C-alpha atoms as an extended CHARMM CRD file, in Angstrom:
* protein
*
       130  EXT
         1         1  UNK       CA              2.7920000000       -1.9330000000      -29.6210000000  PROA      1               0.0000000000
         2         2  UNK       CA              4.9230000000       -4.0890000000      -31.7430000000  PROA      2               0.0000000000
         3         3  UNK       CA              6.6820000000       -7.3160000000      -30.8240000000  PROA      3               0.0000000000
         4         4  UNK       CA             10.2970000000       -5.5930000000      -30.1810000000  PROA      4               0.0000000000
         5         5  UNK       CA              9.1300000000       -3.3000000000      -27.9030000000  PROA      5               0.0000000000
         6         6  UNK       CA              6.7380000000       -5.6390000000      -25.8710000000  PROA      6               0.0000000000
         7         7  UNK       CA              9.7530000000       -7.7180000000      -25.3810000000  PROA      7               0.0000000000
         8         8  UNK       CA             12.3700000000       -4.2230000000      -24.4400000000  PROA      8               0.0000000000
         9         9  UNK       CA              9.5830000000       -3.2980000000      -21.9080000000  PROA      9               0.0000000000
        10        10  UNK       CA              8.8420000000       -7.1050000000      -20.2430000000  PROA      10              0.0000000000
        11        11  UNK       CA             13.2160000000       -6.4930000000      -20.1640000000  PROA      11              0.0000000000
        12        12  UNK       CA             13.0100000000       -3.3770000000      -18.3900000000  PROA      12              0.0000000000
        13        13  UNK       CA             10.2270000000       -4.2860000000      -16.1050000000  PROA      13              0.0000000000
        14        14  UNK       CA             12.2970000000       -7.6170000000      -15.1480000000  PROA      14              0.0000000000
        15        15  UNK       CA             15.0100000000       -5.6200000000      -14.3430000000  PROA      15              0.0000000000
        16        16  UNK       CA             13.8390000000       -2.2440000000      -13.1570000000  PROA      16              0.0000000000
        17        17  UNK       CA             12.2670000000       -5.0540000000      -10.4190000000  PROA      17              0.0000000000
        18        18  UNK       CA             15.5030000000       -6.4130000000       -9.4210000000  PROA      18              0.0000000000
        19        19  UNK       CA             15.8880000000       -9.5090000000      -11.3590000000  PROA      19              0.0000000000
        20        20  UNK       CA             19.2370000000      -10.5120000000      -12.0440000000  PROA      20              0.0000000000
        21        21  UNK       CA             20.4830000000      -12.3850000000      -15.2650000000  PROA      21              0.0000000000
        22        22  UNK       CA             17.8850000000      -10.4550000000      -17.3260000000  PROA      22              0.0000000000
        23        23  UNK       CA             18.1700000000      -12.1250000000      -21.2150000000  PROA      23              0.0000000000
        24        24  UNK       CA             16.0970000000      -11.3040000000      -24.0820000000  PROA      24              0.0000000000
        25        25  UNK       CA             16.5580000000      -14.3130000000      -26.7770000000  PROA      25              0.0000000000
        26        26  UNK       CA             15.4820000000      -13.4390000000      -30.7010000000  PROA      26              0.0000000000
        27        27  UNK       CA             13.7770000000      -16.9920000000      -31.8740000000  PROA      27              0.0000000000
        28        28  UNK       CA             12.3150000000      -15.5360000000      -34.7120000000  PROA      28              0.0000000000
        29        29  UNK       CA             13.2180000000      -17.4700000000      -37.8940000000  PROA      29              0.0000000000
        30        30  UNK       CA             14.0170000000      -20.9900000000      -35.3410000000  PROA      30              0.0000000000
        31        31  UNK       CA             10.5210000000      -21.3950000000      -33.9990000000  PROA      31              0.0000000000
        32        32  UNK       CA              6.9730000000      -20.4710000000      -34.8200000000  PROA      32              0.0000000000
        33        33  UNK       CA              6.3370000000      -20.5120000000      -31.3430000000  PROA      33              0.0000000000
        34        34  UNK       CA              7.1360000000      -16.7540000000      -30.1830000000  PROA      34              0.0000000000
        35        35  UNK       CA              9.3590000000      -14.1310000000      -31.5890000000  PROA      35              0.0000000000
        36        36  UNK       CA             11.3350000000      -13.7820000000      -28.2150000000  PROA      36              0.0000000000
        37        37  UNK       CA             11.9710000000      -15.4040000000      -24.9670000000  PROA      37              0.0000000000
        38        38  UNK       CA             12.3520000000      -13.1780000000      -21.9950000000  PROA      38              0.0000000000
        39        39  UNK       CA             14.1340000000      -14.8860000000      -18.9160000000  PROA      39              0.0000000000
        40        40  UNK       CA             15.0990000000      -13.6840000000      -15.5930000000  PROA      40              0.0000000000
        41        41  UNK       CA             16.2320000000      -14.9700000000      -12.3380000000  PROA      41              0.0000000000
        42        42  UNK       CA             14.2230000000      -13.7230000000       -9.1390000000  PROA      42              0.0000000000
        43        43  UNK       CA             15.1690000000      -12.9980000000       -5.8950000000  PROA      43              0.0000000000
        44        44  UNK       CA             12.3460000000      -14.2020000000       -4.2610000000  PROA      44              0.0000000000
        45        45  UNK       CA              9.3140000000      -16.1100000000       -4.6810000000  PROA      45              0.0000000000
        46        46  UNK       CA              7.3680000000      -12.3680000000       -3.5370000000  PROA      46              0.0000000000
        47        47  UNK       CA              9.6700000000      -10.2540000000       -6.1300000000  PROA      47              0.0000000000
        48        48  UNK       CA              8.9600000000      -13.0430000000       -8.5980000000  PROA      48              0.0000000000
        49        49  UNK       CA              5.1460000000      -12.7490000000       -8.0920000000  PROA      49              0.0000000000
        50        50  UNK       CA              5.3650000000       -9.2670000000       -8.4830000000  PROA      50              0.0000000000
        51        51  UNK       CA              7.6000000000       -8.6590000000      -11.5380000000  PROA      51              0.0000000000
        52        52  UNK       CA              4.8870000000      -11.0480000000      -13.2750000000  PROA      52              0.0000000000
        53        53  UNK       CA              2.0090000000       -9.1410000000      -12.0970000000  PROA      53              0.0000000000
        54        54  UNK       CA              3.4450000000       -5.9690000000      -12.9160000000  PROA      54              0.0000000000
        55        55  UNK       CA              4.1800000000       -6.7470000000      -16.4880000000  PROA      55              0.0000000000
        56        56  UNK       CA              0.9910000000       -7.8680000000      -16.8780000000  PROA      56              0.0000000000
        57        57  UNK       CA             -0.6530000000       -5.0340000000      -15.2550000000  PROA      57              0.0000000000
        58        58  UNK       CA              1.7010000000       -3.0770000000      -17.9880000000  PROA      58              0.0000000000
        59        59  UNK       CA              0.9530000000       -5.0710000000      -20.8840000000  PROA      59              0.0000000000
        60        60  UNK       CA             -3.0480000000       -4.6910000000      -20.3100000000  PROA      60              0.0000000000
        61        61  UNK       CA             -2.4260000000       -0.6180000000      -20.1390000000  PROA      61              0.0000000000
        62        62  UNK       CA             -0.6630000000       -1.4300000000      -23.4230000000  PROA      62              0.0000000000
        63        63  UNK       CA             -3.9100000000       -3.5590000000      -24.8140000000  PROA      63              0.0000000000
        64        64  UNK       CA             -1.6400000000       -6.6600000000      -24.3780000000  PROA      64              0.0000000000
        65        65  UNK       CA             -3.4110000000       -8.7840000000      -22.9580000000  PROA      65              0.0000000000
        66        66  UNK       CA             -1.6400000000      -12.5160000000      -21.3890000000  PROA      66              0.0000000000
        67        67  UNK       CA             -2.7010000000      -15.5620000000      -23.3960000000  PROA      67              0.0000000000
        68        68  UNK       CA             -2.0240000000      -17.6870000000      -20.1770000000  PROA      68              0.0000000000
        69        69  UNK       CA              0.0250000000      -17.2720000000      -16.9670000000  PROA      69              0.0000000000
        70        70  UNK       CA              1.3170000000      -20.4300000000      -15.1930000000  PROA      70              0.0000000000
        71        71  UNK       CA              2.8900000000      -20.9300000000      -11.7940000000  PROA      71              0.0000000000
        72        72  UNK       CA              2.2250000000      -17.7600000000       -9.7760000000  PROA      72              0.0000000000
        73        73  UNK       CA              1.0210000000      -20.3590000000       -7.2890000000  PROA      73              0.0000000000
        74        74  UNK       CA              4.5240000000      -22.0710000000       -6.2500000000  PROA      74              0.0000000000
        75        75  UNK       CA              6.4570000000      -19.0330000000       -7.3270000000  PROA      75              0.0000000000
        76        76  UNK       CA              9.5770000000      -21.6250000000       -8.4020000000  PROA      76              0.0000000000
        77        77  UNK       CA              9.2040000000      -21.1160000000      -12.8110000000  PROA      77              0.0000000000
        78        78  UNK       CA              6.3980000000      -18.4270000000      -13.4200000000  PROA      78              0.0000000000
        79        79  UNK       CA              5.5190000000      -17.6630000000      -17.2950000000  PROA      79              0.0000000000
        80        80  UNK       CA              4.0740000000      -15.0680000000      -18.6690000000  PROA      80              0.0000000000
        81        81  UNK       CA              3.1480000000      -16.1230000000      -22.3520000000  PROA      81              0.0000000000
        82        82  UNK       CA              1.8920000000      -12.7230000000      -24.7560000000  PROA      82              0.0000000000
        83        83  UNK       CA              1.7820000000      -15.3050000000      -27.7650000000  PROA      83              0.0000000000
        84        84  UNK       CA              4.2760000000      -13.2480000000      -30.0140000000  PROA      84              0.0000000000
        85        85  UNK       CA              6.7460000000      -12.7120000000      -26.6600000000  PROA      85              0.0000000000
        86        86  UNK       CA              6.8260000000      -15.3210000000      -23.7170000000  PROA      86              0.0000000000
        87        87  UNK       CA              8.3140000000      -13.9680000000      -20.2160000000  PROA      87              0.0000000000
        88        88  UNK       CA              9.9930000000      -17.0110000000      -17.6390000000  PROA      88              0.0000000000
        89        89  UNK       CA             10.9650000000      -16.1230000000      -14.3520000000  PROA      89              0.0000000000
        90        90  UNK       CA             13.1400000000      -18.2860000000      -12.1100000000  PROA      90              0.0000000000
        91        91  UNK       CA             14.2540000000      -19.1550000000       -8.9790000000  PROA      91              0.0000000000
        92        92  UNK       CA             17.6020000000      -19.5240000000       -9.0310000000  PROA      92              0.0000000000
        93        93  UNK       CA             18.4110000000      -23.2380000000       -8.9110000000  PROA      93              0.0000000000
        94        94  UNK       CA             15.0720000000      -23.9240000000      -11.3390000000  PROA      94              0.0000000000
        95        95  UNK       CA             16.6340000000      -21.2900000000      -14.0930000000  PROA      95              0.0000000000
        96        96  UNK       CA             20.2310000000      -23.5660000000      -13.7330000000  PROA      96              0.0000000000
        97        97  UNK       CA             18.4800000000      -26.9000000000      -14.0850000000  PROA      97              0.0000000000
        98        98  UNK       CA             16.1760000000      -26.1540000000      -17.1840000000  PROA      98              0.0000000000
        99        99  UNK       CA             18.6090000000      -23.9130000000      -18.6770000000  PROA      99              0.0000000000
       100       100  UNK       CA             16.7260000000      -22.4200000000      -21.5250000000  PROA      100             0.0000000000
       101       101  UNK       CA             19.2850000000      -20.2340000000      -23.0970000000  PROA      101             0.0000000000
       102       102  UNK       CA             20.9470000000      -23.3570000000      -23.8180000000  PROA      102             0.0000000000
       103       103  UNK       CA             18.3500000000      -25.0800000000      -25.3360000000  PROA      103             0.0000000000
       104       104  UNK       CA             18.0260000000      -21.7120000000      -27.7620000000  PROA      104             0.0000000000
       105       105  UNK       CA             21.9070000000      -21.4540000000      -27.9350000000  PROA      105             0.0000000000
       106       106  UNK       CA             21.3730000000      -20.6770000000      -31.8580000000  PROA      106             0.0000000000
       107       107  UNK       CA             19.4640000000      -17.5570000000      -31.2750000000  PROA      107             0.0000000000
       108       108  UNK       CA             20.7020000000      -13.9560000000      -30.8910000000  PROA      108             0.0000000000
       109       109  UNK       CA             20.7630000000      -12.9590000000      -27.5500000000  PROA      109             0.0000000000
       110       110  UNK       CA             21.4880000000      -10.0180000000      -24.9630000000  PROA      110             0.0000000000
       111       111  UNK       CA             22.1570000000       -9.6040000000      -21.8570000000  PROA      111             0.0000000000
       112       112  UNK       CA             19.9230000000       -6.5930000000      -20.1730000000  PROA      112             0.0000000000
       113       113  UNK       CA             22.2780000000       -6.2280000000      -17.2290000000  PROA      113             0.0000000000
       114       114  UNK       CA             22.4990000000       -2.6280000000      -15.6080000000  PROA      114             0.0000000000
       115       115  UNK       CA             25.4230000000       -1.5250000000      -17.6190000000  PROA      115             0.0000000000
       116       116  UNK       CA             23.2870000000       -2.5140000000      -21.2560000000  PROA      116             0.0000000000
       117       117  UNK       CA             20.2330000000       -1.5940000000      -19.7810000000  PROA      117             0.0000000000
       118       118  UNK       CA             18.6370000000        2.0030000000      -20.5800000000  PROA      118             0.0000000000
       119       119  UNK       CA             16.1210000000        4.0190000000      -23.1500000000  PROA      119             0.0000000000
       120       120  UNK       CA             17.8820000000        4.2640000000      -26.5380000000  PROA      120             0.0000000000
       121       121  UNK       CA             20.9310000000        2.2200000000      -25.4530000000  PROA      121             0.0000000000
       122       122  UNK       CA             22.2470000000        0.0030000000      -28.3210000000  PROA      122             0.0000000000
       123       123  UNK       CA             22.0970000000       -4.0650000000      -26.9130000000  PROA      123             0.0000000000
       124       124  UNK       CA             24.4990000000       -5.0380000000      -29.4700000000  PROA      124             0.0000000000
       125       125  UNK       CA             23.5740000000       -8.7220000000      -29.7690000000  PROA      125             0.0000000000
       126       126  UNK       CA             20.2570000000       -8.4840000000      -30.0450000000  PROA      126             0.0000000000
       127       127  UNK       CA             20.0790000000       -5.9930000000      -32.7210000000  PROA      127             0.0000000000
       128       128  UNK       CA             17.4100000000       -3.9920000000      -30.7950000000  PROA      128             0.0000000000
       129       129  UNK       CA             17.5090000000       -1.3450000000      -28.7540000000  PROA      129             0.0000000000
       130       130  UNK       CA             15.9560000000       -1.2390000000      -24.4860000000  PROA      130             0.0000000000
């Protein structure tokens, strides 16, 4: 599974799940870091939990495997890093106060809200499809 569609499904799971605010940023060509940043916002610290374990789960099936996971403990900012495609979920006020579109505000980005959300659906932004 390529980079793109890692990212599309970690989107889809996020938001399949309930997340809200569901953004998929591009950073290719600004970092070396990761190719994209998935964030979400969760509704809970059990729905955050479980979107995280359930991509995993889904990325393993793939033969992704998670290079680390922090913060499933406190449930406030959990990541999910895959190396080539990172995953953040956030409670609410955490997600305001870090802010990490912002700090990426060059990249492309798309929202994955239910109206841009489906399989083969354009995301106009973003230049890929979910």
């Amino acid at each position: 599974m390529g980079t793109v569609q890692l990212a599309q499904e970690i989107a889809r799971i996020a938001h399949d799940q309930h997340s809200q605010d569901v953004v998929a940023l591009d950073v290719r060509g600004i970092t070396s870091v990761t190719d994209f940043t998935v964030i979400a916002t969760g509704t809970s610290d059990r729905q955050m939990r479980a979107v995280a374990e359930n991509i995993i789960e889904h990325a393993r099936r793939l033969g992704q495997k998670p290079y680390g996971v922090c913060g499933l403990d406190n449930a406030a900012w959990i990541i999910v890093d895959f190396v080539d495609v990172v995953f953040h979920i956030f409670a609410g006020p955490y997600r305001s106060y870090y802010d990490l579109e912002l700090l990426w505000g060059d990249c492309p980005a798309a929202g994955m809200g239910a109206e841009r959300i489906g399989l083969g659906a354009e995301v106009q932004s973003s230049k890929f499809e979910v």
